[in-house]
Coordinates of C-alpha atoms and ligand atoms in Angstrom, one line a residue:
M1 CA 5.1 27.3 -9.8
K2 CA 6.6 26.5 -6.5
F3 CA 4.4 25.1 -4.0
E4 CA 4.6 27.8 -1.4
E5 CA 3.4 30.2 -4.0
M6 CA 0.5 28.4 -5.2
P7 CA -2.2 30.4 -3.7
L8 CA -4.9 29.0 -1.0
V9 CA -8.1 29.7 -2.1
V10 CA -11.1 28.3 -0.1
P11 CA -13.8 26.7 -2.2
N12 CA -16.9 28.9 -2.2
L13 CA -20.3 27.1 -2.5
K14 CA -22.4 29.8 -4.1
K15 CA -19.6 30.1 -6.8
A16 CA -19.6 26.3 -7.5
E17 CA -23.4 25.7 -7.5
K18 CA -23.3 28.9 -10.4
T19 CA -20.5 27.3 -12.4
F20 CA -22.1 23.7 -12.4
S21 CA -25.7 24.6 -12.9
R22 CA -24.7 26.9 -15.7
L23 CA -22.8 24.0 -17.3
T24 CA -25.7 21.8 -16.7
N25 CA -28.0 24.1 -18.4
R26 CA -25.3 24.2 -21.4
I27 CA -25.0 20.6 -22.0
K28 CA -28.9 20.1 -21.7
N29 CA -29.4 22.8 -24.3
A30 CA -26.3 22.0 -26.6
Q31 CA -27.6 22.3 -30.3
T32 CA -24.5 20.7 -32.2
K33 CA -21.8 18.0 -31.5
E34 CA -19.3 20.7 -31.3
E35 CA -21.0 22.3 -28.7
A36 CA -21.8 19.6 -26.5
I37 CA -18.0 18.6 -26.7
K38 CA -16.9 22.0 -25.5
V39 CA -19.4 22.6 -22.6
V40 CA -17.8 18.9 -21.4
K41 CA -14.4 20.4 -21.9
D42 CA -15.4 23.4 -20.2
Y43 CA -16.6 21.1 -17.0
F44 CA -13.3 19.3 -16.9
K45 CA -11.5 22.7 -16.4
A46 CA -13.9 23.7 -13.8
S47 CA -13.6 20.3 -11.6
D48 CA -9.9 20.5 -12.1
E49 CA -10.1 24.3 -10.9
L50 CA -12.2 23.1 -7.8
G51 CA -9.8 19.8 -7.1
S52 CA -6.9 22.1 -7.5
E53 CA -8.1 24.6 -4.4
I54 CA -9.1 21.3 -2.2
T55 CA -6.2 19.5 -2.9
I56 CA -3.8 22.7 -1.8
I57 CA -5.8 22.8 1.2
S58 CA -5.7 19.4 2.3
I59 CA -1.5 19.5 1.7
R60 CA -1.1 22.6 3.6
N61 CA -3.6 21.1 6.4
S62 CA -1.8 17.8 6.7
I63 CA 1.8 19.5 7.0
D64 CA 0.4 21.6 9.8
T65 CA -2.4 20.2 11.7
R66 CA -2.3 22.7 14.2
D67 CA -2.9 25.9 11.6
E68 CA -6.1 27.2 12.3
I69 CA -6.6 28.7 8.8
Y70 CA -5.7 25.5 7.2
E71 CA -7.8 23.5 9.5
K72 CA -10.9 25.9 9.1
A73 CA -10.4 25.7 5.1
N74 CA -10.5 21.9 5.6
E75 CA -13.5 21.9 7.6
V76 CA -15.4 23.9 5.3
C77 CA -14.0 21.5 2.1
N78 CA -15.5 18.8 4.1
E79 CA -18.5 20.2 4.7
I80 CA -19.5 21.4 0.9
L81 CA -17.6 18.5 -1.1
P82 CA -20.8 16.4 -0.5
V83 CA -23.0 19.1 -1.6
I84 CA -20.7 19.7 -4.7
S85 CA -21.1 16.0 -5.5
G86 CA -24.8 16.9 -5.9
Y87 CA -24.2 19.6 -8.3
T88 CA -21.5 17.4 -10.4
Q89 CA -24.2 14.7 -10.3
N90 CA -26.8 16.8 -12.1
F91 CA -24.1 17.8 -14.6
N92 CA -23.4 13.9 -15.3
K93 CA -27.4 13.1 -15.2
A94 CA -27.5 15.5 -17.9
L95 CA -24.8 14.3 -19.7
V96 CA -25.9 10.9 -20.1
E97 CA -29.5 12.2 -21.3
S98 CA -28.0 14.3 -23.8
K99 CA -28.8 13.8 -27.6
F100 CA -25.2 13.5 -28.3
K101 CA -24.3 11.1 -25.8
S102 CA -22.9 8.6 -28.5
E103 CA -20.9 11.2 -30.2
L104 CA -19.6 12.2 -26.7
E105 CA -18.9 8.6 -26.1
E106 CA -16.9 8.2 -29.0
K107 CA -14.9 11.7 -28.3
F108 CA -14.1 11.1 -24.8
G109 CA -14.4 7.1 -24.7
K110 CA -17.0 4.7 -23.1
Y111 CA -15.2 4.2 -19.9
L112 CA -16.0 7.5 -18.8
F113 CA -19.5 7.0 -19.1
D114 CA -19.2 3.6 -17.3
R115 CA -17.6 5.4 -14.4
I116 CA -20.4 8.0 -14.4
E117 CA -23.3 5.3 -14.6
N118 CA -21.2 3.7 -11.5
S119 CA -21.2 7.5 -9.6
F120 CA -25.2 7.4 -10.1
K121 CA -25.2 3.8 -8.2
T122 CA -23.1 5.4 -5.5
F123 CA -24.4 8.5 -4.6
N124 CA -27.8 10.0 -4.3
E125 CA -28.7 13.5 -2.1
S126 CA -30.3 11.4 0.3
I127 CA -26.9 10.4 1.6
I128 CA -25.2 13.6 1.8
P129 CA -25.7 13.8 5.9
E130 CA -24.1 10.6 6.1
L131 CA -21.2 11.4 3.6
Q132 CA -20.3 14.3 6.2
Q133 CA -20.5 12.6 9.3
E134 CA -18.2 9.9 7.3
N135 CA -15.5 12.7 6.8
K136 CA -15.7 14.2 10.1
L137 CA -15.2 10.9 12.0
V138 CA -12.6 10.1 9.8
T139 CA -10.8 13.5 10.6
E140 CA -11.5 13.0 14.4
Y141 CA -9.6 9.3 14.0
E142 CA -6.6 11.0 12.0
K143 CA -6.7 13.7 14.7
L144 CA -6.5 11.6 17.9
M145 CA -3.9 9.7 16.2
A146 CA -1.9 12.6 15.7
S147 CA -2.5 13.7 19.0
A148 CA 0.0 11.8 20.9
Q149 CA 2.8 13.4 22.4
I150 CA 4.6 10.7 24.2
E151 CA 7.9 11.2 26.3
F152 CA 10.5 8.6 25.1
K153 CA 14.2 8.9 25.5
G154 CA 14.3 12.3 27.1
E155 CA 12.1 13.8 23.8
K156 CA 8.3 14.3 23.4
R157 CA 7.3 12.3 20.0
N158 CA 4.5 11.4 18.0
L159 CA 3.5 8.1 16.7
S160 CA 5.5 8.2 13.8
Q161 CA 8.7 9.4 15.9
L162 CA 8.1 6.7 18.2
G163 CA 7.7 4.2 15.4
K164 CA 11.6 4.1 14.8
F165 CA 12.2 2.6 18.1
L166 CA 10.1 -0.4 17.5
S167 CA 12.8 -2.0 15.4
D168 CA 15.7 -0.7 17.6
T169 CA 18.6 -3.3 17.9
D170 CA 18.2 -3.5 21.7
R171 CA 15.5 -5.3 22.5
N172 CA 14.6 -3.4 25.7
T173 CA 14.0 -0.2 23.6
R174 CA 11.8 -1.9 21.3
L175 CA 9.7 -3.5 24.3
E176 CA 9.5 -0.3 25.7
A177 CA 8.7 1.8 22.7
A178 CA 6.1 -0.6 22.1
K179 CA 4.5 -0.7 25.0
L180 CA 4.6 2.9 25.1
Y181 CA 3.0 2.9 21.2
F182 CA 0.5 0.5 21.8
G183 CA -0.4 1.9 25.5
F184 CA -1.4 5.1 23.8
L185 CA -3.8 2.9 21.6
S186 CA -5.1 1.2 24.4
D187 CA -5.6 4.6 26.7
N188 CA -8.1 5.7 23.8
D189 CA -9.4 2.6 22.8
K190 CA -12.9 3.3 23.8
R191 CA -13.0 6.3 21.6
F192 CA -11.5 4.4 18.6
G193 CA -14.1 1.9 19.0
E194 CA -16.7 4.5 19.3
I195 CA -15.6 6.3 16.0
Y196 CA -15.3 3.0 14.1
D197 CA -18.7 1.7 15.3
E198 CA -20.2 5.1 14.2
L199 CA -18.3 4.8 10.7
V200 CA -19.8 1.2 10.3
K201 CA -23.2 2.3 11.1
I202 CA -23.3 5.3 8.9
R203 CA -21.6 3.5 5.8
T204 CA -24.3 0.9 6.3
R205 CA -27.1 3.1 6.4
M206 CA -25.7 4.9 3.5
A207 CA -25.7 1.5 1.4
Q208 CA -29.4 0.6 2.5
K209 CA -30.8 3.9 1.6
L210 CA -29.1 3.4 -1.9
G211 CA -30.9 -0.2 -1.9
Y212 CA -28.0 -2.4 -1.2
K213 CA -28.3 -5.0 1.3
N214 CA -25.0 -4.2 3.3
Y215 CA -22.1 -1.8 2.7
V216 CA -20.0 -4.7 0.9
E217 CA -21.3 -4.0 -2.5
L218 CA -21.3 -0.5 -2.4
G219 CA -17.7 -0.3 -1.0
Y220 CA -16.7 -2.2 -3.9
L221 CA -18.5 0.2 -6.4
R222 CA -17.3 3.4 -4.5
L223 CA -13.7 2.1 -5.6
D224 CA -14.8 1.8 -9.0
R225 CA -14.2 -1.7 -9.3
L226 CA -16.2 -2.2 -12.3
D227 CA -14.4 -5.4 -13.4
Y228 CA -13.9 -7.7 -10.5
N229 CA -16.1 -8.4 -7.4
A230 CA -15.9 -9.9 -3.9
E231 CA -16.1 -13.3 -4.7
M232 CA -13.1 -12.8 -7.0
V233 CA -11.4 -11.3 -4.2
K234 CA -12.1 -13.9 -1.6
G235 CA -10.6 -16.4 -4.2
Y236 CA -7.3 -14.5 -4.5
R237 CA -7.0 -14.1 -0.4
D238 CA -7.5 -18.4 -0.8
Q239 CA -4.6 -18.1 -2.9
I240 CA -2.6 -15.8 -0.6
Y241 CA -3.2 -18.3 2.7
E242 CA -2.2 -21.7 0.7
C243 CA 0.7 -20.4 -1.2
V244 CA 2.1 -17.5 0.3
V245 CA 1.6 -18.2 4.2
P246 CA 3.6 -21.4 4.4
V247 CA 6.5 -19.0 2.9
V248 CA 6.2 -16.3 5.0
K249 CA 6.0 -18.9 8.1
K250 CA 9.4 -20.2 7.0
L251 CA 10.8 -16.6 6.6
R252 CA 10.0 -15.8 10.3
E253 CA 11.8 -19.0 11.3
R254 CA 14.8 -18.4 9.3
Q255 CA 14.6 -14.3 10.7
A256 CA 14.6 -15.9 14.7
K257 CA 17.6 -18.0 13.7
R258 CA 19.4 -15.1 12.3
L259 CA 18.4 -13.1 15.2
N260 CA 19.3 -16.2 17.6
I261 CA 15.9 -15.7 19.6
K262 CA 14.0 -19.1 20.8
N263 CA 10.9 -17.7 21.2
P264 CA 10.2 -14.5 19.3
L265 CA 7.9 -11.9 20.5
F266 CA 5.8 -10.0 17.8
I267 CA 7.7 -6.7 18.4
D268 CA 11.3 -8.9 17.6
Y269 CA 10.5 -9.6 13.7
N270 CA 10.7 -5.5 13.4
L271 CA 14.3 -6.4 13.6
E272 CA 15.5 -8.1 10.8
F273 CA 19.4 -8.5 11.7
L274 CA 21.4 -8.6 14.8
S275 CA 23.4 -6.1 13.1
G276 CA 20.4 -3.6 12.7
N277 CA 18.0 -3.3 9.6
A278 CA 19.6 -1.4 6.6
K279 CA 19.6 2.1 7.2
P280 CA 20.4 5.1 4.6
V281 CA 23.5 6.4 5.2
G282 CA 22.5 10.0 5.1
N283 CA 19.8 12.5 5.9
T284 CA 16.8 13.4 3.6
E285 CA 18.6 16.1 1.6
Y286 CA 21.6 13.3 0.6
L287 CA 19.0 11.1 0.2
V288 CA 17.1 13.5 -2.3
D289 CA 20.5 13.8 -4.3
C290 CA 21.2 10.4 -4.2
A291 CA 17.2 10.0 -5.9
S292 CA 18.3 12.5 -8.7
K293 CA 21.3 10.7 -9.8
M294 CA 19.3 7.5 -9.8
Y295 CA 16.3 9.0 -11.8
H296 CA 18.8 10.4 -14.3
E297 CA 20.3 7.4 -14.7
M298 CA 17.2 5.3 -15.1
S299 CA 16.0 7.4 -18.1
S300 CA 15.8 10.7 -19.3
E301 CA 11.8 11.2 -18.9
S302 CA 12.3 10.0 -15.2
G303 CA 15.5 12.4 -15.0
K304 CA 13.5 15.3 -16.3
F305 CA 10.6 14.8 -14.0
F306 CA 12.6 14.6 -10.7
D307 CA 14.0 17.7 -11.7
F308 CA 10.6 19.1 -12.0
M309 CA 9.5 17.9 -8.3
V310 CA 12.9 19.2 -6.7
D311 CA 12.7 22.7 -8.7
N312 CA 9.2 23.3 -7.3
H313 CA 9.3 22.2 -3.8
L314 CA 6.8 19.5 -4.5
M315 CA 8.0 17.1 -1.7
D316 CA 7.7 17.7 2.1
L317 CA 9.6 14.8 3.3
D318 CA 10.9 15.6 7.1
A319 CA 8.8 14.4 10.2
K320 CA 7.6 17.3 12.2
A321 CA 5.6 18.4 15.2
G322 CA 1.9 18.9 14.2
K323 CA 2.3 17.2 11.0
R324 CA -0.1 14.3 10.0
G325 CA 1.1 10.8 10.0
G326 CA 1.9 8.6 7.1
G327 CA 3.0 9.5 3.7
Y328 CA 0.7 10.1 0.2
M329 CA 1.2 11.3 -3.2
T330 CA -1.4 13.8 -4.7
F331 CA -1.9 15.8 -7.9
I332 CA -2.8 19.4 -8.4
P333 CA -4.2 19.6 -11.8
R334 CA -4.0 23.7 -12.2
Y335 CA -0.2 23.5 -11.9
K336 CA 0.1 20.0 -13.4
S337 CA 2.0 18.9 -10.4
P338 CA 2.3 15.8 -8.3
F339 CA 2.9 16.4 -4.5
I340 CA 4.7 14.1 -2.2
F341 CA 4.0 14.0 1.6
A342 CA 6.1 11.7 4.1
N343 CA 7.4 11.6 7.6
S344 CA 11.2 10.7 7.4
N345 CA 12.7 9.3 10.6
G346 CA 16.1 7.8 9.8
T347 CA 14.8 4.5 8.3
S348 CA 14.7 2.6 5.2
Q349 CA 11.2 4.1 4.8
D350 CA 12.6 7.2 3.7
V351 CA 14.4 5.8 0.8
D352 CA 10.9 4.0 -0.1
T353 CA 9.0 7.1 0.1
L354 CA 11.9 8.2 -2.5
T355 CA 11.0 5.1 -4.8
H356 CA 7.3 4.3 -3.9
E357 CA 5.6 7.9 -3.7
V358 CA 7.8 9.0 -6.5
G359 CA 6.7 6.2 -8.7
H360 CA 2.8 7.8 -7.8
A361 CA 4.2 11.1 -8.9
F362 CA 5.8 9.9 -11.8
Q363 CA 2.9 8.5 -13.3
G364 CA 0.9 11.8 -12.4
Y365 CA 3.5 13.4 -14.0
L366 CA 3.5 11.4 -17.3
C367 CA -0.1 11.9 -17.4
A368 CA -0.7 15.6 -16.5
N369 CA -1.6 16.5 -20.1
V370 CA -4.5 14.1 -20.3
K371 CA -7.6 16.2 -20.5
V372 CA -10.0 13.7 -19.1
P373 CA -9.6 14.0 -15.2
D374 CA -11.0 10.5 -14.6
Y375 CA -8.2 9.2 -17.0
R376 CA -5.3 10.7 -15.7
M377 CA -4.9 8.3 -12.7
P378 CA -6.2 4.7 -12.5
T379 CA -8.2 3.1 -10.1
L380 CA -6.3 2.6 -6.7
E381 CA -5.1 -0.8 -7.0
A382 CA -3.4 -0.1 -10.5
C383 CA -2.2 2.9 -9.2
E384 CA -0.1 0.9 -6.3
I385 CA 1.4 -1.0 -9.4
D386 CA 3.3 2.2 -10.6
S387 CA 4.6 2.8 -6.8
M388 CA 5.6 -0.5 -5.6
S389 CA 7.0 -1.4 -9.1
M390 CA 9.0 1.5 -8.7
E391 CA 10.5 0.4 -5.5
F392 CA 11.9 -2.6 -7.6
F393 CA 13.3 -0.8 -10.3
A394 CA 15.3 1.2 -8.3
W395 CA 17.3 -1.7 -6.9
P396 CA 20.6 -1.5 -9.0
W397 CA 20.7 2.2 -7.3
M398 CA 20.5 1.1 -3.6
D399 CA 24.2 0.7 -3.0
L400 CA 24.0 4.8 -3.2
F401 CA 21.6 5.1 -0.5
F402 CA 22.7 2.3 1.7
K403 CA 26.5 1.8 0.9
D404 CA 27.6 -1.7 2.3
Q405 CA 24.2 -2.5 3.5
A406 CA 22.7 -2.5 0.3
D407 CA 22.0 -6.3 0.0
K408 CA 20.9 -6.2 3.3
Y409 CA 18.4 -3.7 2.2
R410 CA 17.4 -5.7 -1.0
F411 CA 17.0 -8.9 1.0
S412 CA 14.6 -7.0 3.7
H413 CA 12.8 -5.0 0.9
L414 CA 12.0 -8.4 -1.2
D415 CA 11.0 -10.5 2.2
G416 CA 8.9 -7.4 3.2
A417 CA 7.2 -7.4 0.0
I418 CA 6.0 -11.2 0.2
S419 CA 5.6 -11.0 3.8
F420 CA 2.9 -8.1 3.4
L421 CA 0.6 -10.1 1.5
P422 CA -0.7 -12.4 4.2
Y423 CA -1.4 -9.2 6.8
G424 CA -2.8 -7.4 3.5
V425 CA -5.7 -10.1 3.2
E426 CA -5.9 -10.3 6.9
V427 CA -7.1 -6.7 6.8
D428 CA -9.7 -7.2 3.8
E429 CA -11.1 -10.2 5.3
F430 CA -11.7 -8.5 8.6
Q431 CA -13.6 -5.6 7.0
H432 CA -15.9 -8.1 4.9
F433 CA -16.5 -9.9 8.0
V434 CA -17.3 -6.3 9.6
Y435 CA -19.4 -4.8 6.9
E436 CA -21.4 -8.1 6.6
N437 CA -22.2 -8.3 10.6
P438 CA -22.6 -4.1 11.0
N439 CA -24.4 -4.6 14.4
I440 CA -21.8 -6.6 16.2
T441 CA -19.7 -4.9 19.1
H442 CA -16.3 -3.3 19.1
E443 CA -15.2 -6.5 21.4
E444 CA -16.6 -8.8 18.7
R445 CA -14.9 -7.4 16.2
C446 CA -11.8 -7.6 18.0
K447 CA -12.4 -11.1 18.6
K448 CA -12.5 -11.9 14.8
W449 CA -9.3 -9.6 14.3
A450 CA -7.4 -12.2 16.5
E451 CA -9.0 -15.4 15.0
L452 CA -7.8 -13.9 11.7
E453 CA -4.5 -13.2 13.2
K454 CA -4.2 -16.8 13.9
K455 CA -5.0 -17.8 10.4
Y456 CA -2.6 -15.4 8.3
R457 CA 0.2 -14.8 10.8
P458 CA 0.5 -17.5 13.1
W459 CA 3.7 -16.8 14.2
L460 CA 3.0 -13.9 16.3
N461 CA 3.5 -13.8 19.8
Y462 CA 1.8 -11.2 21.9
E463 CA 3.0 -12.4 25.4
G464 CA 2.6 -9.0 27.9
F465 CA 0.6 -7.2 25.2
D466 CA -3.0 -7.8 26.4
Y467 CA -4.3 -4.8 24.0
L468 CA -2.9 -7.1 21.2
I469 CA -3.9 -10.6 22.2
N470 CA -7.6 -8.9 22.7
G471 CA -7.3 -8.4 18.7
K472 CA -6.6 -4.7 18.5
Y473 CA -3.6 -4.5 16.2
W474 CA -6.1 -3.1 13.5
I475 CA -6.7 0.2 15.3
R476 CA -3.2 1.5 13.9
Q477 CA -4.3 0.7 10.3
S478 CA -5.6 4.1 9.2
H479 CA -7.4 2.7 6.1
I480 CA -9.7 0.6 7.9
F481 CA -11.3 3.7 9.4
A482 CA -10.7 6.0 6.7
S483 CA -11.2 3.7 3.2
P484 CA -12.8 0.7 3.7
F485 CA -12.1 -2.1 1.2
Y486 CA -9.1 -0.2 -0.2
Y487 CA -6.2 -2.4 1.8
I488 CA -6.4 -5.5 -0.7
D489 CA -5.3 -3.2 -3.4
Y490 CA -1.8 -3.0 -2.1
T491 CA -1.7 -6.7 -2.0
L492 CA -2.9 -6.7 -5.7
A493 CA -0.5 -4.2 -6.6
Q494 CA 2.4 -6.3 -4.9
V495 CA 1.7 -9.2 -6.6
I496 CA 1.8 -7.3 -10.1
A497 CA 5.0 -5.5 -8.8
L498 CA 6.7 -9.0 -8.2
Q499 CA 5.7 -9.5 -11.7
F500 CA 7.8 -6.7 -12.9
K501 CA 10.5 -7.7 -10.7
C502 CA 10.5 -11.7 -12.2
L503 CA 10.5 -9.6 -15.8
M504 CA 13.5 -7.3 -14.6
D505 CA 15.8 -10.2 -13.4
K506 CA 15.4 -11.3 -17.3
N507 CA 15.8 -8.3 -19.1
Y508 CA 15.7 -5.2 -17.2
A509 CA 15.1 -2.7 -20.1
K510 CA 12.1 -4.6 -21.5
A511 CA 10.5 -4.7 -18.2
W512 CA 11.3 -0.8 -17.9
K513 CA 9.5 -0.3 -21.4
K514 CA 6.7 -2.3 -20.3
Y515 CA 6.5 -0.1 -17.1
I516 CA 6.2 3.1 -18.7
K517 CA 3.7 1.7 -21.4
L518 CA 1.5 1.0 -18.2
L519 CA 2.1 4.3 -16.7
K520 CA 1.3 6.3 -19.6
L521 CA -2.2 4.3 -20.1
G522 CA -2.9 6.3 -16.8
G523 CA -6.9 5.5 -16.0
K524 CA -7.9 5.1 -19.4
Y525 CA -9.3 1.7 -18.7
P526 CA -10.3 -0.6 -15.5
F527 CA -8.2 -2.7 -13.5
L528 CA -8.0 -5.8 -15.3
T529 CA -8.1 -4.1 -18.8
L530 CA -5.0 -2.4 -17.9
L531 CA -3.2 -5.6 -16.9
E532 CA -4.4 -7.0 -20.5
K533 CA -3.2 -4.0 -22.3
A534 CA 0.2 -4.1 -20.6
K535 CA 0.5 -8.2 -21.1
L536 CA 0.7 -8.6 -17.4
R537 CA -0.6 -11.7 -15.5
N538 CA -4.1 -11.5 -13.7
P539 CA -3.9 -12.4 -9.8
F540 CA -7.5 -13.5 -9.8
I541 CA -6.8 -16.3 -12.0
D542 CA -5.9 -19.5 -9.9
G543 CA -2.1 -20.2 -10.0
N544 CA -1.0 -16.9 -10.7
V545 CA 0.0 -16.0 -7.4
K546 CA 2.3 -18.9 -7.2
K547 CA 3.8 -18.5 -10.5
V548 CA 4.9 -14.9 -9.4
I549 CA 6.2 -15.9 -5.9
K550 CA 8.1 -18.7 -6.8
P551 CA 11.1 -17.3 -8.7
Q552 CA 11.1 -14.8 -6.0
I553 CA 11.8 -17.4 -3.0
K554 CA 14.6 -18.5 -5.1
V555 CA 16.0 -15.1 -5.2
L556 CA 15.5 -14.6 -1.5
D557 CA 17.5 -18.2 -1.1
S558 CA 20.3 -16.4 -3.2
F559 CA 20.7 -13.9 -0.4
D560 CA 23.6 -14.9 2.4
D561 CA 21.3 -13.3 5.2
K562 CA 23.5 -15.1 7.9
N563 CA 26.0 -12.8 7.8
F564 CA 24.4 -9.3 7.1
Ligands
LIG1 ZN1 1.5 3.9 -2.6

């Protein structure tokens, strides 16, 4: 079914209550193993139906945040979702108490039951008010970010439309755009600070109600991190600090030389080459055609999948007024359809969307028939492996998208992948500090950010931008507001994607096979087990980050970037 034909159905709380309490009674009263299995399957169907309704609303709302119907529907979802969590928890409680539990575990896998036990640790009805407030505040943050209407070069622009000028070849344009961009954030700093402060306090209260000291442990459990903890993550951050920060420092020096700038400002690093960053050679329509050719040549499976996305209008790519910022992939179970949302702006990011988000969608597509909803998609860090590795698998086809600038793109893609790691762990360390010290002020939080910036990105110079000198860059990072502790996942996945890159440099076909194997495992196992099954290195083991980075520094050195 085409996306625009999918009906908009606003979930009804009474109906949901009836459905789930009926299922709960049925699992309690099941007399045979077969009957219990049937109830669980019906439960999966009901969750998929409800999930589909909510997903369709959230997609439509993000495409046009000004539409009141979608806005209202989205508000209803935010209100009733936590209440519905209560109903599904009742079902899950009855499920784990079922006399057929071991038979059900055998049928559906133990991991499902581990996830259910985990959900008990992260939710009970006493935290519903906090969950509702949390949703509201995150929506307010997103709306405030999307509300920017900034006059620049004769046009009103939102932040993502203004964003493309931050890497303009003309230094004054970059500076002016940056002043307006961060000026908007600065003008709203008071409210941004309050929203975050309220979020931190609400999350801390939730943690305490559930019996945790602070939000850190609860945050990890809410992300279903069942096989690693904050201590392992700290060790991993140390690996990045020790073996990646010095590499990135050198890359920035190499960049400054290339740009012929003696004392670069932070904004100068957005420009990678004097001749401009690699730009795709066509508009969205053209790029989608290139992507179609690429996915057909990559494999028959990926070709069929991409046709499915195009034929059913499952991509909304162009930036438009009223559209939410950023990009994402989501999945609509009822129609077994992935959906891709992006804000194309004429930069190489548009190509990244067609590799990154499409990588996510490809995984969703390959696992669309998995019956257990929890097993369809892995936990978030593993999801990002699928997308970030696809960015590298697409390298041989970059000539289609960039013509004579393809090498320029490849160089800056790899440079960017490695350079991202220190920033990613900085965001993570910041959040650990914030939730371990929930009562500090906005300004104290910003002071910590400034300190971490010096640790992980000592090359940054914010001269003339007091707002950023005062440690406020993080305000633009929506994950810090919306999904605490999630950000490190991108770095973990990047390290694995770089492993795939090392593998494909040796043998592309073999690397692709391993990739497909990982994709088809979906979310059947937790993160580290997935890596083990696909025979990939565990990034938490000391020394493994270095093993992956070293060969790729050589690849970067093989480019003649001075002449780009
Ligand atoms: Zn992603």
